Amino acid sequence: MEELSLHILDLAQNSISAGARCIGIEIEENLALDRFQMVIYDDGRGMSREFVARVLNPFTTTRTTRRVGLGLSLLEMAARQCNGGVEIDSEPGKGTRVRAVFMHSHWDRAPLGNIKSTIIAIISANPQLRLIYSHQVNERSFYLDTAEIITILGEEIPINHMAVLGWLEDYLSQGLAELYGGE
Amino acid sequence: MVATLKSLDDLRKLREQVQGEITERFGGEVKIILGMGTCGIAAGAREVMTAILQELRSRNIQAAVTQTGCIGMCEREPLVDIIRPGEERITYGRVTPVDVKRLVAEHVVHGRVVEDLVVARFEE
């Protein structure tokens, strides 16, 4: 994938397929430690220990249309190429947590890219999902919890109403500009 | 922090504006389904979705935009299904953001299938 935010979108799709009602995306960029970390966790059906042990293998997949599932394999390869790796914790019936770490300054590290459009893509297609997005860049941080937005909107206005998505786009742009501003 | 509060207040004002609107749906919403498996995402499905949301917003069309996983036609991704209420499900393939304006203007709005992008069609 050309952008790490596309891996995030891919992992979120896994969470949705696993029946998640809540997905968390935590990004931490620490230039002093030269570390880029992203964590995607969910409360979906989870995986058995046996499945987790082989899930990074591209021939291990829950897909029925093909015998190959590339998402996690691609992410693991990308992280390993940047002196990092992928760690997966999962418990059947509880959920899954995928952590990917990269050396921040590594020549081969793909940029995070358009995280805003990843967030909006997830929210617009899954209005019932609770999405928690937390992003830290050195000392600055940005936090979004769709539960708070839904509380403000009330029951009648869906979070993926056109006008709300327009507001959300501006809100994210502003938040990200402040996050990276002055770097 | 002050900027954040201001933005959430904007959302509250928006809520009041939107609540007053009457949403008219003649026979149901148009459904648009995008392939969001790893193959779709790698092929550019996210940018297609962004373009679709923007085009719908600029034309003030409320459609049900959702995602699906890989359906096995990976080489034709990004795949976009358009279903107008009571009409055929049309699957478009190798869709790019540039095609979106045409798909919305022709199919979503006027029910005219964009033949050169079709990869499959199903009677519902």
PDB file of C-alpha atoms in Angstrom:
ATOM      1  CA  MET A   1       0.000   0.000   0.000  1.00  0.00           C
ATOM      2  CA  GLU A   2       1.196   3.471  -0.829  1.00  0.00           C
ATOM      3  CA  GLU A   3       0.054   5.000   2.444  1.00  0.00           C
ATOM      4  CA  LEU A   4      -0.099   3.662   5.981  1.00  0.00           C
ATOM      5  CA  SER A   5      -3.598   5.131   6.270  1.00  0.00           C
ATOM      6  CA  LEU A   6      -4.674   2.599   3.624  1.00  0.00           C
ATOM      7  CA  HIS A   7      -3.444  -0.225   5.890  1.00  0.00           C
ATOM      8  CA  ILE A   8      -5.532   1.330   8.656  1.00  0.00           C
ATOM      9  CA  LEU A   9      -8.593   1.325   6.394  1.00  0.00           C
ATOM     10  CA  ASP A  10      -7.873  -2.305   5.510  1.00  0.00           C
ATOM     11  CA  LEU A  11      -7.605  -3.354   9.168  1.00  0.00           C
ATOM     12  CA  ALA A  12     -10.803  -1.474   9.986  1.00  0.00           C
ATOM     13  CA  GLN A  13     -12.554  -3.532   7.301  1.00  0.00           C
ATOM     14  CA  ASN A  14     -11.347  -6.678   9.072  1.00  0.00           C
ATOM     15  CA  SER A  15     -12.838  -5.346  12.305  1.00  0.00           C
ATOM     16  CA  ILE A  16     -16.148  -4.610  10.603  1.00  0.00           C
ATOM     17  CA  SER A  17     -16.211  -8.115   9.086  1.00  0.00           C
ATOM     18  CA  ALA A  18     -15.606  -9.464  12.585  1.00  0.00           C
ATOM     19  CA  GLY A  19     -18.778  -7.761  13.769  1.00  0.00           C
ATOM     20  CA  ALA A  20     -17.146  -4.908  15.681  1.00  0.00           C
ATOM     21  CA  ARG A  21     -19.444  -2.281  17.265  1.00  0.00           C
ATOM     22  CA  CYS A  22     -16.454  -0.201  18.302  1.00  0.00           C
ATOM     23  CA  ILE A  23     -13.139   0.386  16.563  1.00  0.00           C
ATOM     24  CA  GLY A  24     -10.206   2.333  17.948  1.00  0.00           C
ATOM     25  CA  ILE A  25      -7.406   3.833  15.889  1.00  0.00           C
ATOM     26  CA  GLU A  26      -4.413   5.095  17.857  1.00  0.00           C
ATOM     27  CA  ILE A  27      -1.489   6.678  16.081  1.00  0.00           C
ATOM     28  CA  GLU A  28       1.638   7.777  17.916  1.00  0.00           C
ATOM     29  CA  GLU A  29       4.478   9.564  16.186  1.00  0.00           C
ATOM     30  CA  ASN A  30       7.508  10.140  18.359  1.00  0.00           C
ATOM     31  CA  LEU A  31      10.417  11.758  16.593  1.00  0.00           C
ATOM     32  CA  ALA A  32      12.704  11.644  19.625  1.00  0.00           C
ATOM     33  CA  LEU A  33      12.324   7.852  19.787  1.00  0.00           C
ATOM     34  CA  ASP A  34      12.215   7.720  15.958  1.00  0.00           C
ATOM     35  CA  ARG A  35       9.076   5.649  16.184  1.00  0.00           C
ATOM     36  CA  PHE A  36       5.823   5.515  14.256  1.00  0.00           C
ATOM     37  CA  GLN A  37       3.221   3.326  15.896  1.00  0.00           C
ATOM     38  CA  MET A  38      -0.331   2.554  14.931  1.00  0.00           C
ATOM     39  CA  VAL A  39      -2.791   0.429  16.857  1.00  0.00           C
ATOM     40  CA  ILE A  40      -6.168  -0.712  15.577  1.00  0.00           C
ATOM     41  CA  TYR A  41      -8.383  -2.469  18.106  1.00  0.00           C
ATOM     42  CA  ASP A  42     -11.959  -3.692  18.017  1.00  0.00           C
ATOM     43  CA  ASP A  43     -14.605  -5.536  20.006  1.00  0.00           C
ATOM     44  CA  GLY A  44     -15.395  -7.998  17.238  1.00  0.00           C
ATOM     45  CA  ARG A  45     -15.496 -11.783  17.442  1.00  0.00           C
ATOM     46  CA  GLY A  46     -11.749 -12.184  17.806  1.00  0.00           C
ATOM     47  CA  MET A  47      -9.514 -15.062  16.779  1.00  0.00           C
ATOM     48  CA  SER A  48      -8.345 -18.208  18.497  1.00  0.00           C
ATOM     49  CA  ARG A  49      -4.720 -18.447  19.618  1.00  0.00           C
ATOM     50  CA  GLU A  50      -4.165 -21.058  16.946  1.00  0.00           C
ATOM     51  CA  PHE A  51      -5.503 -18.758  14.238  1.00  0.00           C
ATOM     52  CA  VAL A  52      -3.475 -15.783  15.472  1.00  0.00           C
ATOM     53  CA  ALA A  53      -0.318 -17.885  15.275  1.00  0.00           C
ATOM     54  CA  ARG A  54      -0.782 -18.287  11.534  1.00  0.00           C
ATOM     55  CA  VAL A  55      -2.767 -15.157  10.610  1.00  0.00           C
ATOM     56  CA  LEU A  56       0.239 -13.319   9.182  1.00  0.00           C
ATOM     57  CA  ASN A  57       0.634 -16.036   6.590  1.00  0.00           C
ATOM     58  CA  PRO A  58      -0.955 -14.859   3.331  1.00  0.00           C
ATOM     59  CA  PHE A  59      -2.515 -18.302   2.821  1.00  0.00           C
ATOM     60  CA  THR A  60      -4.395 -17.980   6.101  1.00  0.00           C
ATOM     61  CA  THR A  61      -7.650 -16.169   5.427  1.00  0.00           C
ATOM     62  CA  THR A  62     -11.320 -16.084   6.313  1.00  0.00           C
ATOM     63  CA  ARG A  63     -12.128 -15.014   2.774  1.00  0.00           C
ATOM     64  CA  THR A  64     -14.205 -17.424   0.707  1.00  0.00           C
ATOM     65  CA  THR A  65     -13.638 -15.800  -2.663  1.00  0.00           C
ATOM     66  CA  ARG A  66      -9.913 -16.463  -2.701  1.00  0.00           C
ATOM     67  CA  ARG A  67      -7.466 -18.653  -0.771  1.00  0.00           C
ATOM     68  CA  VAL A  68      -5.179 -15.734  -0.056  1.00  0.00           C
ATOM     69  CA  GLY A  69      -5.587 -12.820   2.344  1.00  0.00           C
ATOM     70  CA  LEU A  70      -2.932 -10.202   1.886  1.00  0.00           C
ATOM     71  CA  GLY A  71      -3.869  -7.409   4.278  1.00  0.00           C
ATOM     72  CA  LEU A  72      -1.984  -8.433   7.399  1.00  0.00           C
ATOM     73  CA  SER A  73       0.895  -9.968   5.434  1.00  0.00           C
ATOM     74  CA  LEU A  74       1.464  -6.722   3.548  1.00  0.00           C
ATOM     75  CA  LEU A  75       1.384  -4.736   6.775  1.00  0.00           C
ATOM     76  CA  GLU A  76       3.819  -7.087   8.482  1.00  0.00           C
ATOM     77  CA  MET A  77       6.217  -6.897   5.536  1.00  0.00           C
ATOM     78  CA  ALA A  78       5.988  -3.098   5.448  1.00  0.00           C
ATOM     79  CA  ALA A  79       6.730  -2.834   9.179  1.00  0.00           C
ATOM     80  CA  ARG A  80       9.567  -5.342   9.079  1.00  0.00           C
ATOM     81  CA  GLN A  81      11.189  -3.450   6.217  1.00  0.00           C
ATOM     82  CA  CYS A  82      11.253  -0.406   8.495  1.00  0.00           C
ATOM     83  CA  ASN A  83      12.943  -2.185  11.394  1.00  0.00           C
ATOM     84  CA  GLY A  84       9.592  -2.692  13.030  1.00  0.00           C
ATOM     85  CA  GLY A  85       6.955  -5.349  13.249  1.00  0.00           C
ATOM     86  CA  VAL A  86       3.384  -6.320  13.905  1.00  0.00           C
ATOM     87  CA  GLU A  87       1.941  -7.663  17.123  1.00  0.00           C
ATOM     88  CA  ILE A  88      -1.528  -9.177  17.298  1.00  0.00           C
ATOM     89  CA  ASP A  89      -3.561  -9.838  20.427  1.00  0.00           C
ATOM     90  CA  SER A  90      -6.926 -11.437  20.169  1.00  0.00           C
ATOM     91  CA  GLU A  91      -9.429 -13.338  22.242  1.00  0.00           C
ATOM     92  CA  PRO A  92     -12.477 -15.117  20.858  1.00  0.00           C
ATOM     93  CA  GLY A  93     -15.595 -13.212  21.831  1.00  0.00           C
ATOM     94  CA  LYS A  94     -13.616 -10.216  23.105  1.00  0.00           C
ATOM     95  CA  GLY A  95     -11.903  -8.571  20.187  1.00  0.00           C
ATOM     96  CA  THR A  96      -8.616  -7.993  18.428  1.00  0.00           C
ATOM     97  CA  ARG A  97      -5.763  -5.557  18.727  1.00  0.00           C
ATOM     98  CA  VAL A  98      -3.194  -5.081  15.974  1.00  0.00           C
ATOM     99  CA  ARG A  99      -0.101  -3.005  16.701  1.00  0.00           C
ATOM    100  CA  ALA A 100       2.322  -2.032  13.957  1.00  0.00           C
ATOM    101  CA  VAL A 101       5.568  -0.235  14.709  1.00  0.00           C
ATOM    102  CA  PHE A 102       7.929   1.391  12.212  1.00  0.00           C
ATOM    103  CA  MET A 103      11.161   3.315  12.451  1.00  0.00           C
ATOM    104  CA  HIS A 104       9.777   6.803  11.773  1.00  0.00           C
ATOM    105  CA  SER A 105      12.677   8.092   9.664  1.00  0.00           C
ATOM    106  CA  HIS A 106      13.198   4.905   7.684  1.00  0.00           C
ATOM    107  CA  TRP A 107      13.701   5.501   3.964  1.00  0.00           C
ATOM    108  CA  ASP A 108      11.189   2.783   3.123  1.00  0.00           C
ATOM    109  CA  ARG A 109       8.454   3.887   5.464  1.00  0.00           C
ATOM    110  CA  ALA A 110       5.379   4.867   3.492  1.00  0.00           C
ATOM    111  CA  PRO A 111       3.820   8.155   4.586  1.00  0.00           C
ATOM    112  CA  LEU A 112       0.727   8.050   6.763  1.00  0.00           C
ATOM    113  CA  GLY A 113      -1.027   9.764   3.839  1.00  0.00           C
ATOM    114  CA  ASN A 114      -4.640  10.860   3.852  1.00  0.00           C
ATOM    115  CA  ILE A 115      -5.809   9.652   7.276  1.00  0.00           C
ATOM    116  CA  LYS A 116      -8.734  12.072   7.038  1.00  0.00           C
ATOM    117  CA  SER A 117     -10.275  10.263   4.087  1.00  0.00           C
ATOM    118  CA  THR A 118      -9.696   6.911   5.807  1.00  0.00           C
ATOM    119  CA  ILE A 119     -11.604   8.135   8.888  1.00  0.00           C
ATOM    120  CA  ILE A 120     -14.422   9.584   6.778  1.00  0.00           C
ATOM    121  CA  ALA A 121     -14.666   6.450   4.632  1.00  0.00           C
ATOM    122  CA  ILE A 122     -15.117   4.317   7.773  1.00  0.00           C
ATOM    123  CA  ILE A 123     -17.659   6.637   9.397  1.00  0.00           C
ATOM    124  CA  SER A 124     -19.739   7.324   6.280  1.00  0.00           C
ATOM    125  CA  ALA A 125     -20.235   3.649   5.431  1.00  0.00           C
ATOM    126  CA  ASN A 126     -20.744   2.527   9.055  1.00  0.00           C
ATOM    127  CA  PRO A 127     -22.893   5.117  10.860  1.00  0.00           C
ATOM    128  CA  GLN A 128     -23.769   2.710  13.691  1.00  0.00           C
ATOM    129  CA  LEU A 129     -20.130   2.049  14.490  1.00  0.00           C
ATOM    130  CA  ARG A 130     -18.376   3.822  17.337  1.00  0.00           C
ATOM    131  CA  LEU A 131     -15.029   5.049  16.038  1.00  0.00           C
ATOM    132  CA  ILE A 132     -12.389   6.418  18.374  1.00  0.00           C
ATOM    133  CA  TYR A 133      -9.459   8.118  16.664  1.00  0.00           C
ATOM    134  CA  SER A 134      -6.522   9.268  18.700  1.00  0.00           C
ATOM    135  CA  HIS A 135      -3.409  10.731  17.119  1.00  0.00           C
ATOM    136  CA  GLN A 136      -0.314  11.954  18.874  1.00  0.00           C
ATOM    137  CA  VAL A 137       2.604  13.732  17.230  1.00  0.00           C
ATOM    138  CA  ASN A 138       5.340  14.359  19.790  1.00  0.00           C
ATOM    139  CA  GLU A 139       3.632  16.509  22.473  1.00  0.00           C
ATOM    140  CA  ARG A 140       0.529  17.401  20.467  1.00  0.00           C
ATOM    141  CA  SER A 141      -2.564  15.247  20.272  1.00  0.00           C
ATOM    142  CA  PHE A 142      -5.928  15.046  18.556  1.00  0.00           C
ATOM    143  CA  TYR A 143      -8.893  12.991  19.683  1.00  0.00           C
ATOM    144  CA  LEU A 144     -12.206  12.123  18.069  1.00  0.00           C
ATOM    145  CA  ASP A 145     -14.928   9.865  19.434  1.00  0.00           C
ATOM    146  CA  THR A 146     -17.980   9.465  17.232  1.00  0.00           C
ATOM    147  CA  ALA A 147     -20.019   8.707  20.370  1.00  0.00           C
ATOM    148  CA  GLU A 148     -19.610  12.377  21.358  1.00  0.00           C
ATOM    149  CA  ILE A 149     -20.731  13.521  17.925  1.00  0.00           C
ATOM    150  CA  ILE A 150     -23.755  11.234  17.990  1.00  0.00           C
ATOM    151  CA  THR A 151     -24.701  12.599  21.423  1.00  0.00           C
ATOM    152  CA  ILE A 152     -24.680  16.148  20.042  1.00  0.00           C
ATOM    153  CA  LEU A 153     -26.626  15.166  16.915  1.00  0.00           C
ATOM    154  CA  GLY A 154     -29.334  13.273  18.742  1.00  0.00           C
ATOM    155  CA  GLU A 155     -31.229  10.293  17.406  1.00  0.00           C
ATOM    156  CA  GLU A 156     -32.744  11.779  14.275  1.00  0.00           C
ATOM    157  CA  ILE A 157     -29.669  12.962  12.434  1.00  0.00           C
ATOM    158  CA  PRO A 158     -27.329  10.190  11.277  1.00  0.00           C
ATOM    159  CA  ILE A 159     -23.604  10.851  11.511  1.00  0.00           C
ATOM    160  CA  ASN A 160     -23.292  10.175   7.786  1.00  0.00           C
ATOM    161  CA  HIS A 161     -25.754  12.902   6.832  1.00  0.00           C
ATOM    162  CA  MET A 162     -24.139  14.979   4.054  1.00  0.00           C
ATOM    163  CA  ALA A 163     -23.941  18.135   6.128  1.00  0.00           C
ATOM    164  CA  VAL A 164     -22.430  16.311   9.090  1.00  0.00           C
ATOM    165  CA  LEU A 165     -19.772  14.673   6.907  1.00  0.00           C
ATOM    166  CA  GLY A 166     -18.944  18.118   5.555  1.00  0.00           C
ATOM    167  CA  TRP A 167     -18.485  19.423   9.106  1.00  0.00           C
ATOM    168  CA  LEU A 168     -16.443  16.361  10.025  1.00  0.00           C
ATOM    169  CA  GLU A 169     -14.108  16.909   7.123  1.00  0.00           C
ATOM    170  CA  ASP A 170     -13.401  20.474   8.226  1.00  0.00           C
ATOM    171  CA  TYR A 171     -13.033  19.406  11.852  1.00  0.00           C
ATOM    172  CA  LEU A 172     -10.491  16.736  10.929  1.00  0.00           C
ATOM    173  CA  SER A 173      -8.571  19.073   8.588  1.00  0.00           C
ATOM    174  CA  GLN A 174      -8.331  21.636  11.341  1.00  0.00           C
ATOM    175  CA  GLY A 175      -7.279  19.101  13.942  1.00  0.00           C
ATOM    176  CA  LEU A 176      -4.608  17.579  11.714  1.00  0.00           C
ATOM    177  CA  ALA A 177      -3.245  20.997  10.744  1.00  0.00           C
ATOM    178  CA  GLU A 178      -2.827  21.829  14.421  1.00  0.00           C
ATOM    179  CA  LEU A 179      -1.275  18.438  15.081  1.00  0.00           C
ATOM    180  CA  TYR A 180       1.419  18.837  12.451  1.00  0.00           C
ATOM    181  CA  GLY A 181       1.637  22.603  12.576  1.00  0.00           C
ATOM    182  CA  GLY A 182       4.946  24.146  13.427  1.00  0.00           C
ATOM    183  CA  GLU A 183       6.896  20.950  12.752  1.00  0.00           C
TER     184      GLU A 183
ATOM    185  CA  MET B   1      -8.790  23.765  23.008  1.00  0.00           C
ATOM    186  CA  VAL B   2     -10.729  26.958  22.213  1.00  0.00           C
ATOM    187  CA  ALA B   3     -10.711  26.060  18.518  1.00  0.00           C
ATOM    188  CA  THR B   4     -12.093  22.609  19.360  1.00  0.00           C
ATOM    189  CA  LEU B   5     -14.984  24.053  21.384  1.00  0.00           C
ATOM    190  CA  LYS B   6     -15.811  26.387  18.530  1.00  0.00           C
ATOM    191  CA  SER B   7     -16.024  23.483  16.101  1.00  0.00           C
ATOM    192  CA  LEU B   8     -18.303  21.440  18.335  1.00  0.00           C
ATOM    193  CA  ASP B   9     -20.535  24.491  18.677  1.00  0.00           C
ATOM    194  CA  ASP B  10     -20.654  24.611  14.874  1.00  0.00           C
ATOM    195  CA  LEU B  11     -21.963  21.058  15.032  1.00  0.00           C
ATOM    196  CA  ARG B  12     -24.714  22.066  17.458  1.00  0.00           C
ATOM    197  CA  LYS B  13     -25.776  24.887  15.138  1.00  0.00           C
ATOM    198  CA  LEU B  14     -25.721  22.481  12.224  1.00  0.00           C
ATOM    199  CA  ARG B  15     -28.014  20.164  14.138  1.00  0.00           C
ATOM    200  CA  GLU B  16     -30.616  22.892  14.428  1.00  0.00           C
ATOM    201  CA  GLN B  17     -30.399  23.697  10.724  1.00  0.00           C
ATOM    202  CA  VAL B  18     -30.659  20.083   9.643  1.00  0.00           C
ATOM    203  CA  GLN B  19     -33.507  19.189  11.985  1.00  0.00           C
ATOM    204  CA  GLY B  20     -35.783  21.679  10.263  1.00  0.00           C
ATOM    205  CA  GLU B  21     -35.324  20.041   6.881  1.00  0.00           C
ATOM    206  CA  ILE B  22     -37.838  17.644   5.459  1.00  0.00           C
ATOM    207  CA  THR B  23     -36.164  14.684   3.849  1.00  0.00           C
ATOM    208  CA  GLU B  24     -38.172  13.554   0.869  1.00  0.00           C
ATOM    209  CA  ARG B  25     -37.498  10.099  -0.424  1.00  0.00           C
ATOM    210  CA  PHE B  26     -39.508   9.046  -3.401  1.00  0.00           C
ATOM    211  CA  GLY B  27     -39.675   5.281  -3.043  1.00  0.00           C
ATOM    212  CA  GLY B  28     -36.368   4.889  -1.257  1.00  0.00           C
ATOM    213  CA  GLU B  29     -32.722   5.874  -1.444  1.00  0.00           C
ATOM    214  CA  VAL B  30     -30.201   5.014  -4.098  1.00  0.00           C
ATOM    215  CA  LYS B  31     -27.733   2.420  -2.811  1.00  0.00           C
ATOM    216  CA  ILE B  32     -24.080   2.700  -3.696  1.00  0.00           C
ATOM    217  CA  ILE B  33     -21.800  -0.140  -2.609  1.00  0.00           C
ATOM    218  CA  LEU B  34     -18.021   0.000  -2.864  1.00  0.00           C
ATOM    219  CA  GLY B  35     -15.608  -2.916  -2.735  1.00  0.00           C
ATOM    220  CA  MET B  36     -13.368  -2.324   0.296  1.00  0.00           C
ATOM    221  CA  GLY B  37     -11.396  -5.531   0.516  1.00  0.00           C
ATOM    222  CA  THR B  38      -7.601  -5.323   0.458  1.00  0.00           C
ATOM    223  CA  CYS B  39      -7.745  -5.590  -3.348  1.00  0.00           C
ATOM    224  CA  GLY B  40     -10.196  -2.704  -3.605  1.00  0.00           C
ATOM    225  CA  ILE B  41      -8.257  -0.499  -1.216  1.00  0.00           C
ATOM    226  CA  ALA B  42      -4.962  -1.229  -2.999  1.00  0.00           C
ATOM    227  CA  ALA B  43      -6.628  -0.335  -6.320  1.00  0.00           C
ATOM    228  CA  GLY B  44      -7.849   3.052  -5.064  1.00  0.00           C
ATOM    229  CA  ALA B  45     -11.354   2.438  -3.653  1.00  0.00           C
ATOM    230  CA  ARG B  46     -10.899   5.025  -0.902  1.00  0.00           C
ATOM    231  CA  GLU B  47     -10.318   7.836  -3.412  1.00  0.00           C
ATOM    232  CA  VAL B  48     -13.379   6.701  -5.365  1.00  0.00           C
ATOM    233  CA  MET B  49     -15.455   6.789  -2.181  1.00  0.00           C
ATOM    234  CA  THR B  50     -14.194  10.283  -1.359  1.00  0.00           C
ATOM    235  CA  ALA B  51     -15.127  11.455  -4.866  1.00  0.00           C
ATOM    236  CA  ILE B  52     -18.596   9.883  -4.578  1.00  0.00           C
ATOM    237  CA  LEU B  53     -19.279  11.539  -1.208  1.00  0.00           C
ATOM    238  CA  GLN B  54     -18.158  14.911  -2.573  1.00  0.00           C
ATOM    239  CA  GLU B  55     -20.245  14.603  -5.727  1.00  0.00           C
ATOM    240  CA  LEU B  56     -23.364  13.588  -3.775  1.00  0.00           C
ATOM    241  CA  ARG B  57     -22.796  16.476  -1.375  1.00  0.00           C
ATOM    242  CA  SER B  58     -22.353  19.048  -4.134  1.00  0.00           C
ATOM    243  CA  ARG B  59     -25.594  17.824  -5.762  1.00  0.00           C
ATOM    244  CA  ASN B  60     -27.391  17.535  -2.422  1.00  0.00           C
ATOM    245  CA  ILE B  61     -28.259  13.866  -2.968  1.00  0.00           C
ATOM    246  CA  GLN B  62     -28.681  11.635   0.070  1.00  0.00           C
ATOM    247  CA  ALA B  63     -27.790   8.086  -0.925  1.00  0.00           C
ATOM    248  CA  ALA B  64     -26.927   5.023   1.155  1.00  0.00           C
ATOM    249  CA  VAL B  65     -23.182   4.543   0.619  1.00  0.00           C
ATOM    250  CA  THR B  66     -21.816   1.312   2.070  1.00  0.00           C
ATOM    251  CA  GLN B  67     -18.965  -1.109   1.614  1.00  0.00           C
ATOM    252  CA  THR B  68     -18.518  -4.768   0.889  1.00  0.00           C
ATOM    253  CA  GLY B  69     -15.539  -7.088   1.051  1.00  0.00           C
ATOM    254  CA  CYS B  70     -13.775  -8.798  -1.813  1.00  0.00           C
ATOM    255  CA  ILE B  71     -16.249 -10.475  -4.189  1.00  0.00           C
ATOM    256  CA  GLY B  72     -13.547 -12.275  -6.178  1.00  0.00           C
ATOM    257  CA  MET B  73     -13.211  -9.903  -9.167  1.00  0.00           C
ATOM    258  CA  CYS B  74     -10.012  -8.411  -7.803  1.00  0.00           C
ATOM    259  CA  GLU B  75      -8.560  -7.484 -11.183  1.00  0.00           C
ATOM    260  CA  ARG B  76     -11.562  -5.223 -11.874  1.00  0.00           C
ATOM    261  CA  GLU B  77     -11.350  -3.267  -8.636  1.00  0.00           C
ATOM    262  CA  PRO B  78     -12.290  -0.568  -7.670  1.00  0.00           C
ATOM    263  CA  LEU B  79     -15.816  -1.966  -7.982  1.00  0.00           C
ATOM    264  CA  VAL B  80     -18.886   0.210  -7.464  1.00  0.00           C
ATOM    265  CA  ASP B  81     -22.453  -1.101  -7.377  1.00  0.00           C
ATOM    266  CA  ILE B  82     -25.308   1.315  -8.046  1.00  0.00           C
ATOM    267  CA  ILE B  83     -28.885   0.276  -7.289  1.00  0.00           C
ATOM    268  CA  ARG B  84     -31.709   2.709  -7.878  1.00  0.00           C
ATOM    269  CA  PRO B  85     -34.931   1.687  -6.055  1.00  0.00           C
ATOM    270  CA  GLY B  86     -36.732  -0.938  -8.117  1.00  0.00           C
ATOM    271  CA  GLU B  87     -34.035  -1.040 -10.804  1.00  0.00           C
ATOM    272  CA  GLU B  88     -31.247  -3.412 -11.815  1.00  0.00           C
ATOM    273  CA  ARG B  89     -28.089  -3.676  -9.717  1.00  0.00           C
ATOM    274  CA  ILE B  90     -25.238  -2.551 -11.949  1.00  0.00           C
ATOM    275  CA  THR B  91     -21.630  -3.324 -11.045  1.00  0.00           C
ATOM    276  CA  TYR B  92     -19.056  -0.938 -12.432  1.00  0.00           C
ATOM    277  CA  GLY B  93     -15.385  -1.872 -12.517  1.00  0.00           C
ATOM    278  CA  ARG B  94     -11.987  -0.182 -12.767  1.00  0.00           C
ATOM    279  CA  VAL B  95     -13.703   2.949 -11.509  1.00  0.00           C
ATOM    280  CA  THR B  96     -11.516   6.008 -10.985  1.00  0.00           C
ATOM    281  CA  PRO B  97     -12.354   9.293  -9.235  1.00  0.00           C
ATOM    282  CA  VAL B  98     -12.605  10.900 -12.694  1.00  0.00           C
ATOM    283  CA  ASP B  99     -15.468   8.510 -13.611  1.00  0.00           C
ATOM    284  CA  VAL B 100     -17.505   9.434 -10.553  1.00  0.00           C
ATOM    285  CA  LYS B 101     -19.059  12.621 -11.929  1.00  0.00           C
ATOM    286  CA  ARG B 102     -20.367  10.686 -14.904  1.00  0.00           C
ATOM    287  CA  LEU B 103     -21.678   7.773 -12.807  1.00  0.00           C
ATOM    288  CA  VAL B 104     -23.582  10.116 -10.503  1.00  0.00           C
ATOM    289  CA  ALA B 105     -24.888  12.426 -13.247  1.00  0.00           C
ATOM    290  CA  GLU B 106     -25.938   9.604 -15.578  1.00  0.00           C
ATOM    291  CA  HIS B 107     -26.896   6.657 -13.409  1.00  0.00           C
ATOM    292  CA  VAL B 108     -27.704   7.987  -9.938  1.00  0.00           C
ATOM    293  CA  VAL B 109     -29.614  11.021 -11.171  1.00  0.00           C
ATOM    294  CA  HIS B 110     -31.075   9.870 -14.519  1.00  0.00           C
ATOM    295  CA  GLY B 111     -31.039   6.075 -14.336  1.00  0.00           C
ATOM    296  CA  ARG B 112     -28.895   5.835 -17.471  1.00  0.00           C
ATOM    297  CA  VAL B 113     -26.353   3.012 -17.229  1.00  0.00           C
ATOM    298  CA  VAL B 114     -22.786   3.992 -18.106  1.00  0.00           C
ATOM    299  CA  GLU B 115     -22.134   1.046 -20.413  1.00  0.00           C
ATOM    300  CA  ASP B 116     -18.404   1.394 -20.926  1.00  0.00           C
ATOM    301  CA  LEU B 117     -17.719   0.880 -17.212  1.00  0.00           C
ATOM    302  CA  VAL B 118     -20.106  -2.011 -16.556  1.00  0.00           C
ATOM    303  CA  VAL B 119     -18.668  -5.381 -15.487  1.00  0.00           C
ATOM    304  CA  ALA B 120     -21.870  -7.084 -14.279  1.00  0.00           C
ATOM    305  CA  ARG B 121     -25.601  -6.580 -13.920  1.00  0.00           C
ATOM    306  CA  PHE B 122     -28.222  -8.365 -11.799  1.00  0.00           C
ATOM    307  CA  GLU B 123     -31.995  -8.217 -11.624  1.00  0.00           C
ATOM    308  CA  GLU B 124     -33.038  -7.533  -8.029  1.00  0.00           C
TER     309      GLU B 124
END
